[in-house]
């Protein structure tokens, strides 16, 4: 792709997301989301591979459906209540449609089925953008809405944690595993959204750091399935030692970073007199932990089925930028002692 076109598309992608952050009007938020979608579609289909084009088409149709639902719900709100403000959603009907539209945009269960199929059709760099940056704008709108007491939201969050853990158990493609991991983590964020938006924001930031380090690790090793993880030790031994820690951090094991938001979310749910919800969320986290352990086992404790004269990859010098990987890996592994500081920064004065 021409570098000038690439810069223009990336600028449009960032502009759409930041405009969504700054919007307090549903029509402006809808326009910013459309700008964001139209900027990422050419980035998705830039390799002209049939699978990439098919995945980009599926993504466009899904996002167009969600945008149409969002526009319909916002105009219905203006018709019923004579206001376009995002923070003042009082009528239950448009609020329900808007929650469904934003859930479809980010891939919450049970409207999640497009996410694994779309993510599998892209390369790991595009998958990284789809799994991290594209979650920010719809999640910002959910934070501004602050939906409270809706049965739909309870169904979405519990279904997402269950489907995200259950769906990733039998996957062999790494992008499918990361797609179901994304669904499960989003369920944890929505789980605490109505009680503590700052805690949901903290969970989103830690999720972005850990998912970025995982995608960058697999991209550096050129790993796309579980079998290819077995020969990653020959390409980068040091990174192979760190990758199981990254995966266990995604699973929420102490003393790694992801334990912090899960621990605080379970504590907050218990304080809200929701022990059954907290117990169910903790049990579904065990499902996710199983397939992270499966990936760790395949990477560190198995060897590729080669003979003695087998093909060992040459450890040639690469020119890829590894500073982002180093930064995200540090954030993924070492943030648990900073829990009090993070809470002090995110809590209101």
mmCIF file of C-alpha atoms in Angstrom:
data_model
loop_
_atom_site.group_PDB
_atom_site.id
_atom_site.type_symbol
_atom_site.label_atom_id
_atom_site.label_comp_id
_atom_site.label_asym_id
_atom_site.label_seq_id
_atom_site.Cartn_x
_atom_site.Cartn_y
_atom_site.Cartn_z
ATOM 1 C CA UNK A 1 0.000 0.000 0.000
ATOM 2 C CA UNK A 2 1.154 3.508 -0.806
ATOM 3 C CA UNK A 3 2.625 5.108 2.367
ATOM 4 C CA UNK A 4 0.583 8.284 1.895
ATOM 5 C CA UNK A 5 -2.641 6.285 1.633
ATOM 6 C CA UNK A 6 -1.633 4.262 4.691
ATOM 7 C CA UNK A 7 -0.975 7.433 6.710
ATOM 8 C CA UNK A 8 -4.317 8.883 5.593
ATOM 9 C CA UNK A 9 -6.204 5.732 6.625
ATOM 10 C CA UNK A 10 -4.451 5.546 9.992
ATOM 11 C CA UNK A 11 -5.220 9.228 10.562
ATOM 12 C CA UNK A 12 -8.877 8.587 9.747
ATOM 13 C CA UNK A 13 -8.881 5.582 12.092
ATOM 14 C CA UNK A 14 -7.510 7.634 14.963
ATOM 15 C CA UNK A 15 -9.730 10.618 14.181
ATOM 16 C CA UNK A 16 -12.883 8.507 14.197
ATOM 17 C CA UNK A 17 -12.063 7.009 17.588
ATOM 18 C CA UNK A 18 -11.054 10.305 19.212
ATOM 19 C CA UNK A 19 -14.188 12.012 17.843
ATOM 20 C CA UNK A 20 -16.241 9.267 19.481
ATOM 21 C CA UNK A 21 -14.478 9.959 22.776
ATOM 22 C CA UNK A 22 -15.355 13.646 22.507
ATOM 23 C CA UNK A 23 -18.971 13.165 21.419
ATOM 24 C CA UNK A 24 -21.902 13.836 23.703
ATOM 25 C CA UNK A 25 -24.437 13.762 20.827
ATOM 26 C CA UNK A 26 -25.625 10.483 19.305
ATOM 27 C CA UNK A 27 -25.491 11.756 15.723
ATOM 28 C CA UNK A 28 -21.880 12.915 16.074
ATOM 29 C CA UNK A 29 -20.958 9.615 17.737
ATOM 30 C CA UNK A 30 -22.567 7.692 14.855
ATOM 31 C CA UNK A 31 -20.627 9.758 12.294
ATOM 32 C CA UNK A 32 -17.355 9.135 14.158
ATOM 33 C CA UNK A 33 -18.006 5.382 14.280
ATOM 34 C CA UNK A 34 -18.695 5.366 10.539
ATOM 35 C CA UNK A 35 -15.460 7.268 9.907
ATOM 36 C CA UNK A 36 -13.608 4.681 11.952
ATOM 37 C CA UNK A 37 -15.202 1.757 10.074
ATOM 38 C CA UNK A 38 -14.568 3.219 6.617
ATOM 39 C CA UNK A 39 -10.912 3.861 7.503
ATOM 40 C CA UNK A 40 -10.164 0.301 8.643
ATOM 41 C CA UNK A 41 -11.864 -1.586 5.787
ATOM 42 C CA UNK A 42 -9.074 -0.821 3.225
ATOM 43 C CA UNK A 43 -6.462 -1.776 5.844
ATOM 44 C CA UNK A 44 -8.181 -5.127 6.256
ATOM 45 C CA UNK A 45 -8.384 -5.899 2.534
ATOM 46 C CA UNK A 46 -4.986 -4.482 1.539
ATOM 47 C CA UNK A 47 -3.370 -7.895 0.880
ATOM 48 C CA UNK A 48 -6.054 -8.853 -1.699
ATOM 49 C CA UNK A 49 -6.192 -12.396 -0.354
ATOM 50 C CA UNK A 50 -9.621 -14.041 -0.784
ATOM 51 C CA UNK A 51 -9.903 -14.824 2.925
ATOM 52 C CA UNK A 52 -8.971 -11.256 3.874
ATOM 53 C CA UNK A 53 -11.499 -9.830 1.424
ATOM 54 C CA UNK A 54 -14.176 -12.200 2.721
ATOM 55 C CA UNK A 55 -13.397 -11.274 6.340
ATOM 56 C CA UNK A 56 -13.434 -7.555 5.489
ATOM 57 C CA UNK A 57 -16.834 -7.980 3.816
ATOM 58 C CA UNK A 58 -18.220 -9.792 6.878
ATOM 59 C CA UNK A 59 -16.831 -7.096 9.132
ATOM 60 C CA UNK A 60 -18.343 -4.332 6.994
ATOM 61 C CA UNK A 61 -21.785 -5.958 6.980
ATOM 62 C CA UNK A 62 -21.689 -6.503 10.740
ATOM 63 C CA UNK A 63 -20.599 -2.947 11.486
ATOM 64 C CA UNK A 64 -23.138 -1.531 9.022
ATOM 65 C CA UNK A 65 -25.914 -3.470 10.781
ATOM 66 C CA UNK A 66 -24.778 -2.181 14.176
ATOM 67 C CA UNK A 67 -24.523 1.393 12.843
ATOM 68 C CA UNK A 68 -28.050 1.185 11.404
ATOM 69 C CA UNK A 69 -29.367 -0.069 14.764
ATOM 70 C CA UNK A 70 -27.538 2.732 16.568
ATOM 71 C CA UNK A 71 -28.916 5.412 14.237
ATOM 72 C CA UNK A 72 -32.441 3.997 14.523
ATOM 73 C CA UNK A 73 -32.245 3.898 18.326
ATOM 74 C CA UNK A 74 -30.832 7.420 18.594
ATOM 75 C CA UNK A 75 -33.538 8.878 16.328
ATOM 76 C CA UNK A 76 -36.140 6.961 18.354
ATOM 77 C CA UNK A 77 -34.717 8.546 21.503
ATOM 78 C CA UNK A 78 -34.946 12.002 19.928
ATOM 79 C CA UNK A 79 -38.543 11.291 18.897
ATOM 80 C CA UNK A 80 -39.619 10.006 22.334
ATOM 81 C CA UNK A 81 -37.661 12.323 24.637
ATOM 82 C CA UNK A 82 -36.675 15.272 22.373
ATOM 83 C CA UNK A 83 -32.960 14.922 23.173
ATOM 84 C CA UNK A 84 -29.817 13.515 21.552
ATOM 85 C CA UNK A 85 -27.569 13.452 24.640
ATOM 86 C CA UNK A 86 -25.670 10.202 25.237
ATOM 87 C CA UNK A 87 -25.667 10.562 29.027
ATOM 88 C CA UNK A 88 -29.451 10.942 29.318
ATOM 89 C CA UNK A 89 -30.931 7.693 28.063
ATOM 90 C CA UNK A 90 -34.201 7.358 29.960
ATOM 91 C CA UNK A 91 -36.479 5.309 27.696
ATOM 92 C CA UNK A 92 -35.976 1.517 27.933
ATOM 93 C CA UNK A 93 -36.670 0.660 24.259
ATOM 94 C CA UNK A 94 -33.925 2.741 22.564
ATOM 95 C CA UNK A 95 -31.557 1.966 25.449
ATOM 96 C CA UNK A 96 -31.962 -1.768 24.783
ATOM 97 C CA UNK A 97 -31.399 -1.340 21.046
ATOM 98 C CA UNK A 98 -28.315 0.810 21.668
ATOM 99 C CA UNK A 99 -26.808 -1.742 24.063
ATOM 100 C CA UNK A 100 -27.368 -4.472 21.456
ATOM 101 C CA UNK A 101 -25.832 -2.325 18.695
ATOM 102 C CA UNK A 102 -22.707 -1.533 20.727
ATOM 103 C CA UNK A 103 -22.451 -5.169 21.828
ATOM 104 C CA UNK A 104 -22.557 -6.209 18.165
ATOM 105 C CA UNK A 105 -19.791 -3.715 17.387
ATOM 106 C CA UNK A 106 -17.387 -5.029 20.025
ATOM 107 C CA UNK A 107 -18.406 -8.704 19.807
ATOM 108 C CA UNK A 108 -20.183 -9.497 23.068
ATOM 109 C CA UNK A 109 -22.024 -12.815 23.239
ATOM 110 C CA UNK A 110 -24.598 -13.829 22.040
ATOM 111 C CA UNK A 111 -23.926 -11.467 19.075
ATOM 112 C CA UNK A 112 -20.298 -12.585 18.885
ATOM 113 C CA UNK A 113 -20.269 -15.159 16.082
ATOM 114 C CA UNK A 114 -18.743 -12.773 13.536
ATOM 115 C CA UNK A 115 -15.610 -12.080 15.602
ATOM 116 C CA UNK A 116 -13.745 -15.442 15.364
ATOM 117 C CA UNK A 117 -14.568 -15.776 11.657
ATOM 118 C CA UNK A 118 -13.414 -12.256 10.855
ATOM 119 C CA UNK A 119 -10.278 -12.402 12.994
ATOM 120 C CA UNK A 120 -9.226 -15.700 11.417
ATOM 121 C CA UNK A 121 -9.219 -14.114 7.952
ATOM 122 C CA UNK A 122 -6.724 -11.355 8.783
ATOM 123 C CA UNK A 123 -3.032 -11.286 9.487
ATOM 124 C CA UNK A 124 -1.872 -10.797 13.068
ATOM 125 C CA UNK A 125 -1.190 -7.062 12.693
ATOM 126 C CA UNK A 126 -4.712 -6.334 11.475
ATOM 127 C CA UNK A 127 -6.059 -8.695 14.122
ATOM 128 C CA UNK A 128 -4.214 -6.665 16.756
ATOM 129 C CA UNK A 129 -5.929 -3.456 15.608
ATOM 130 C CA UNK A 130 -9.317 -5.202 15.522
ATOM 131 C CA UNK A 131 -8.897 -6.687 19.004
ATOM 132 C CA UNK A 132 -7.628 -3.537 20.727
ATOM 133 C CA UNK A 133 -8.148 -0.176 19.005
ATOM 134 C CA UNK A 134 -11.548 -1.036 17.543
ATOM 135 C CA UNK A 135 -12.920 -1.802 21.016
ATOM 136 C CA UNK A 136 -12.231 1.690 22.334
ATOM 137 C CA UNK A 137 -14.940 3.753 20.616
ATOM 138 C CA UNK A 138 -17.972 1.482 21.341
ATOM 139 C CA UNK A 139 -16.741 0.906 24.890
ATOM 140 C CA UNK A 140 -16.445 4.674 25.400
ATOM 141 C CA UNK A 141 -20.100 5.022 24.398
ATOM 142 C CA UNK A 142 -21.070 2.266 26.844
ATOM 143 C CA UNK A 143 -19.156 4.108 29.568
ATOM 144 C CA UNK A 144 -20.992 7.338 28.760
ATOM 145 C CA UNK A 145 -24.392 5.612 28.732
ATOM 146 C CA UNK A 146 -23.732 3.851 32.071
ATOM 147 C CA UNK A 147 -26.676 1.450 31.669
ATOM 148 C CA UNK A 148 -28.073 0.405 35.027
ATOM 149 C CA UNK A 149 -30.339 -2.426 36.055
ATOM 150 C CA UNK A 150 -31.068 -3.840 32.605
ATOM 151 C CA UNK A 151 -31.704 -7.568 32.334
ATOM 152 C CA UNK A 152 -30.173 -7.536 28.851
ATOM 153 C CA UNK A 153 -26.839 -6.361 30.237
ATOM 154 C CA UNK A 154 -26.806 -9.170 32.812
ATOM 155 C CA UNK A 155 -27.438 -11.724 30.042
ATOM 156 C CA UNK A 156 -24.732 -10.214 27.820
ATOM 157 C CA UNK A 157 -22.018 -10.188 30.465
ATOM 158 C CA UNK A 158 -22.619 -13.685 31.857
ATOM 159 C CA UNK A 159 -23.056 -15.187 28.393
ATOM 160 C CA UNK A 160 -19.836 -13.535 27.203
ATOM 161 C CA UNK A 161 -17.729 -14.909 30.043
ATOM 162 C CA UNK A 162 -19.188 -18.392 29.505
ATOM 163 C CA UNK A 163 -18.994 -18.418 25.692
ATOM 164 C CA UNK A 164 -15.513 -16.874 25.708
ATOM 165 C CA UNK A 165 -14.201 -19.634 27.960
ATOM 166 C CA UNK A 166 -16.155 -22.493 26.440
ATOM 167 C CA UNK A 167 -15.600 -21.567 22.791
ATOM 168 C CA UNK A 168 -11.826 -21.432 23.013
ATOM 169 C CA UNK A 169 -11.387 -24.953 24.386
ATOM 170 C CA UNK A 170 -11.304 -26.864 21.093
ATOM 171 C CA UNK A 171 -9.600 -24.248 18.896
ATOM 172 C CA UNK A 172 -6.300 -24.957 17.157
ATOM 173 C CA UNK A 173 -5.885 -21.614 15.368
ATOM 174 C CA UNK A 174 -4.326 -18.935 17.542
ATOM 175 C CA UNK A 175 -6.456 -16.125 16.121
ATOM 176 C CA UNK A 176 -9.628 -18.023 17.028
ATOM 177 C CA UNK A 177 -8.286 -18.575 20.552
ATOM 178 C CA UNK A 178 -7.550 -14.861 20.894
ATOM 179 C CA UNK A 179 -11.007 -13.999 19.540
ATOM 180 C CA UNK A 180 -12.719 -16.066 22.244
ATOM 181 C CA UNK A 181 -10.285 -14.631 24.784
ATOM 182 C CA UNK A 182 -11.426 -11.157 23.715
ATOM 183 C CA UNK A 183 -15.090 -12.128 24.170
ATOM 184 C CA UNK A 184 -14.408 -13.436 27.691
ATOM 185 C CA UNK A 185 -12.446 -10.350 28.740
ATOM 186 C CA UNK A 186 -15.121 -8.022 27.383
ATOM 187 C CA UNK A 187 -17.659 -9.946 29.447
ATOM 188 C CA UNK A 188 -15.583 -9.215 32.580
ATOM 189 C CA UNK A 189 -15.499 -5.509 31.699
ATOM 190 C CA UNK A 190 -19.251 -5.262 31.150
ATOM 191 C CA UNK A 191 -19.756 -7.302 34.334
ATOM 192 C CA UNK A 192 -18.663 -4.366 36.483
ATOM 193 C CA UNK A 193 -19.600 -1.510 34.136
ATOM 194 C CA UNK A 194 -22.759 -0.425 35.941
ATOM 195 C CA UNK A 195 -21.185 -0.588 39.416
ATOM 196 C CA UNK A 196 -17.718 0.893 38.820
ATOM 197 C CA UNK A 197 -16.953 2.455 35.412
ATOM 198 C CA UNK A 198 -13.403 3.290 36.504
ATOM 199 C CA UNK A 199 -12.741 -0.367 37.266
ATOM 200 C CA UNK A 200 -14.140 -1.334 33.848
ATOM 201 C CA UNK A 201 -11.747 1.194 32.276
ATOM 202 C CA UNK A 202 -8.840 -0.301 34.228
ATOM 203 C CA UNK A 203 -9.809 -3.782 32.980
ATOM 204 C CA UNK A 204 -9.931 -2.456 29.396
ATOM 205 C CA UNK A 205 -6.467 -0.881 29.634
ATOM 206 C CA UNK A 206 -4.875 -4.033 31.061
ATOM 207 C CA UNK A 207 -6.660 -6.135 28.413
ATOM 208 C CA UNK A 208 -5.221 -3.931 25.632
ATOM 209 C CA UNK A 209 -1.687 -4.236 27.038
ATOM 210 C CA UNK A 210 -1.850 -8.039 27.361
ATOM 211 C CA UNK A 211 -3.556 -8.659 24.022
ATOM 212 C CA UNK A 212 -1.018 -6.423 22.289
ATOM 213 C CA UNK A 213 1.910 -8.346 23.771
ATOM 214 C CA UNK A 214 0.317 -11.678 22.780
ATOM 215 C CA UNK A 215 -0.333 -10.625 19.178
ATOM 216 C CA UNK A 216 3.148 -9.089 18.830
ATOM 217 C CA UNK A 217 4.735 -12.259 20.207
ATOM 218 C CA UNK A 218 2.906 -14.519 17.758
ATOM 219 C CA UNK A 219 3.649 -12.087 14.925
ATOM 220 C CA UNK A 220 7.361 -12.088 15.730
ATOM 221 C CA UNK A 221 7.434 -15.908 15.743
ATOM 222 C CA UNK A 222 5.120 -16.130 12.690
ATOM 223 C CA UNK A 223 2.883 -18.525 14.637
ATOM 224 C CA UNK A 224 -0.708 -18.968 13.496
ATOM 225 C CA UNK A 225 -1.652 -22.342 15.021
ATOM 226 C CA UNK A 226 -0.801 -24.402 18.073
ATOM 227 C CA UNK A 227 1.503 -26.753 16.149
ATOM 228 C CA UNK A 228 3.750 -23.911 15.034
ATOM 229 C CA UNK A 229 4.276 -22.900 18.672
ATOM 230 C CA UNK A 230 6.392 -26.017 19.208
ATOM 231 C CA UNK A 231 9.257 -24.674 17.063
ATOM 232 C CA UNK A 232 9.208 -21.129 18.421
ATOM 233 C CA UNK A 233 12.020 -21.976 20.855
ATOM 234 C CA UNK A 234 14.392 -22.258 17.900
ATOM 235 C CA UNK A 235 13.482 -18.775 16.665
ATOM 236 C CA UNK A 236 13.552 -16.818 19.928
ATOM 237 C CA UNK A 237 14.412 -18.725 23.121
ATOM 238 C CA UNK A 238 14.111 -15.719 25.455
ATOM 239 C CA UNK A 239 10.705 -14.777 24.090
ATOM 240 C CA UNK A 240 9.583 -18.403 24.364
ATOM 241 C CA UNK A 241 10.401 -18.281 28.084
ATOM 242 C CA UNK A 242 8.340 -15.101 28.542
ATOM 243 C CA UNK A 243 5.327 -16.082 26.435
ATOM 244 C CA UNK A 244 3.858 -18.602 28.952
ATOM 245 C CA UNK A 245 3.947 -15.822 31.551
ATOM 246 C CA UNK A 246 2.055 -13.543 29.153
ATOM 247 C CA UNK A 247 -0.554 -16.259 28.570
ATOM 248 C CA UNK A 248 -0.901 -16.973 32.288
ATOM 249 C CA UNK A 249 -1.340 -13.252 32.858
ATOM 250 C CA UNK A 250 -4.217 -13.346 30.370
ATOM 251 C CA UNK A 251 -5.632 -16.181 32.444
ATOM 252 C CA UNK A 252 -5.540 -14.012 35.564
ATOM 253 C CA UNK A 253 -2.999 -15.862 37.707
ATOM 254 C CA UNK A 254 -1.149 -13.991 40.468
ATOM 255 C CA UNK A 255 1.343 -12.321 40.714
ATOM 256 C CA UNK A 256 0.787 -11.149 37.127
ATOM 257 C CA UNK A 257 -1.043 -8.065 35.908
ATOM 258 C CA UNK A 258 -4.423 -9.497 34.891
ATOM 259 C CA UNK A 259 -4.996 -10.798 38.405
ATOM 260 C CA UNK A 260 -5.469 -7.175 39.525
ATOM 261 C CA UNK A 261 -8.696 -6.301 37.592
ATOM 262 C CA UNK A 262 -10.216 -9.773 38.106
ATOM 263 C CA UNK A 263 -9.584 -9.619 41.827
ATOM 264 C CA UNK A 264 -11.048 -6.108 42.075
ATOM 265 C CA UNK A 265 -14.070 -7.035 39.924
ATOM 266 C CA UNK A 266 -14.882 -10.069 42.084
ATOM 267 C CA UNK A 267 -14.467 -7.944 45.203
ATOM 268 C CA UNK A 268 -16.784 -5.271 43.788
ATOM 269 C CA UNK A 269 -19.436 -7.834 42.818
ATOM 270 C CA UNK A 270 -19.304 -9.303 46.311
ATOM 271 C CA UNK A 271 -19.722 -5.836 47.813
ATOM 272 C CA UNK A 272 -22.812 -5.360 45.606
ATOM 273 C CA UNK A 273 -24.410 -8.510 47.127
ATOM 274 C CA UNK A 274 -23.922 -10.554 43.948
ATOM 275 C CA UNK A 275 -22.036 -13.619 45.212
ATOM 276 C CA UNK A 276 -23.624 -15.977 42.650
ATOM 277 C CA UNK A 277 -22.546 -13.748 39.748
ATOM 278 C CA UNK A 278 -19.015 -13.491 41.171
ATOM 279 C CA UNK A 279 -18.822 -17.275 41.614
ATOM 280 C CA UNK A 280 -20.038 -17.951 38.077
ATOM 281 C CA UNK A 281 -17.544 -15.450 36.648
ATOM 282 C CA UNK A 282 -14.692 -17.058 38.602
ATOM 283 C CA UNK A 283 -15.691 -20.533 37.365
ATOM 284 C CA UNK A 284 -15.820 -19.383 33.731
ATOM 285 C CA UNK A 285 -12.328 -17.889 34.183
ATOM 286 C CA UNK A 286 -11.106 -21.455 34.771
ATOM 287 C CA UNK A 287 -12.242 -22.392 31.252
ATOM 288 C CA UNK A 288 -10.156 -19.582 29.790
ATOM 289 C CA UNK A 289 -7.220 -20.550 31.978
ATOM 290 C CA UNK A 290 -7.327 -24.072 30.523
ATOM 291 C CA UNK A 291 -6.716 -23.020 26.933
ATOM 292 C CA UNK A 292 -4.010 -20.561 27.997
ATOM 293 C CA UNK A 293 -2.299 -23.447 29.788
ATOM 294 C CA UNK A 294 -2.760 -25.524 26.633
ATOM 295 C CA UNK A 295 -0.918 -22.907 24.593
ATOM 296 C CA UNK A 296 1.829 -22.666 27.232
ATOM 297 C CA UNK A 297 2.227 -26.436 27.221
ATOM 298 C CA UNK A 298 2.448 -26.573 23.427
ATOM 299 C CA UNK A 299 5.061 -23.834 23.413
ATOM 300 C CA UNK A 300 7.397 -24.949 26.193
ATOM 301 C CA UNK A 301 6.900 -28.671 26.844
ATOM 302 C CA UNK A 302 6.453 -30.142 23.353
ATOM 303 C CA UNK A 303 8.710 -30.466 20.335
ATOM 304 C CA UNK A 304 7.853 -30.385 16.678
ATOM 305 C CA UNK A 305 7.481 -33.861 15.080
ATOM 306 C CA UNK A 306 10.796 -33.706 13.191
ATOM 307 C CA UNK A 307 13.449 -36.356 12.746
ATOM 308 C CA UNK A 308 17.059 -35.844 13.778
ATOM 309 C CA UNK A 309 17.914 -34.265 10.454
ATOM 310 C CA UNK A 310 14.738 -32.233 10.694
ATOM 311 C CA UNK A 311 14.283 -28.681 9.656
ATOM 312 C CA UNK A 312 15.291 -26.265 12.378
ATOM 313 C CA UNK A 313 14.522 -22.650 11.542
ATOM 314 C CA UNK A 314 17.553 -20.447 11.083
ATOM 315 C CA UNK A 315 17.810 -17.807 13.758
ATOM 316 C CA UNK A 316 18.517 -14.999 11.332
ATOM 317 C CA UNK A 317 18.617 -11.346 12.384
ATOM 318 C CA UNK A 318 15.277 -9.643 11.858
ATOM 319 C CA UNK A 319 14.593 -5.974 11.292
ATOM 320 C CA UNK A 320 11.268 -5.839 13.131
ATOM 321 C CA UNK A 321 10.702 -3.240 15.809
ATOM 322 C CA UNK A 322 10.642 -5.055 19.155
ATOM 323 C CA UNK A 323 10.419 -2.043 21.497
ATOM 324 C CA UNK A 324 6.557 -2.108 21.573
ATOM 325 C CA UNK A 325 6.677 -5.824 22.393
ATOM 326 C CA UNK A 326 9.116 -5.184 25.244
ATOM 327 C CA UNK A 327 6.965 -2.370 26.676
ATOM 328 C CA UNK A 328 3.698 -4.308 26.471
ATOM 329 C CA UNK A 329 5.344 -7.419 27.941
ATOM 330 C CA UNK A 330 6.590 -5.385 30.899
ATOM 331 C CA UNK A 331 3.085 -3.991 31.433
ATOM 332 C CA UNK A 332 1.609 -7.486 31.155
ATOM 333 C CA UNK A 333 3.869 -9.007 33.785
ATOM 334 C CA UNK A 334 4.763 -6.336 36.329
ATOM 335 C CA UNK A 335 1.771 -4.104 37.102
ATOM 336 C CA UNK A 336 0.267 -5.999 40.050
ATOM 337 C CA UNK A 337 2.345 -4.176 42.725
ATOM 338 C CA UNK A 338 1.053 -0.876 41.316
ATOM 339 C CA UNK A 339 -2.583 -1.721 42.120
ATOM 340 C CA UNK A 340 -3.006 1.020 44.775
ATOM 341 C CA UNK A 341 -1.519 3.627 42.409
ATOM 342 C CA UNK A 342 -3.805 2.559 39.562
ATOM 343 C CA UNK A 343 -6.852 2.762 41.801
ATOM 344 C CA UNK A 344 -5.803 6.204 43.031
ATOM 345 C CA UNK A 345 -5.418 7.448 39.457
ATOM 346 C CA UNK A 346 -8.735 6.026 38.246
ATOM 347 C CA UNK A 347 -10.871 6.877 41.264
ATOM 348 C CA UNK A 348 -12.814 10.159 41.261
ATOM 349 C CA UNK A 349 -11.642 12.910 43.541
#
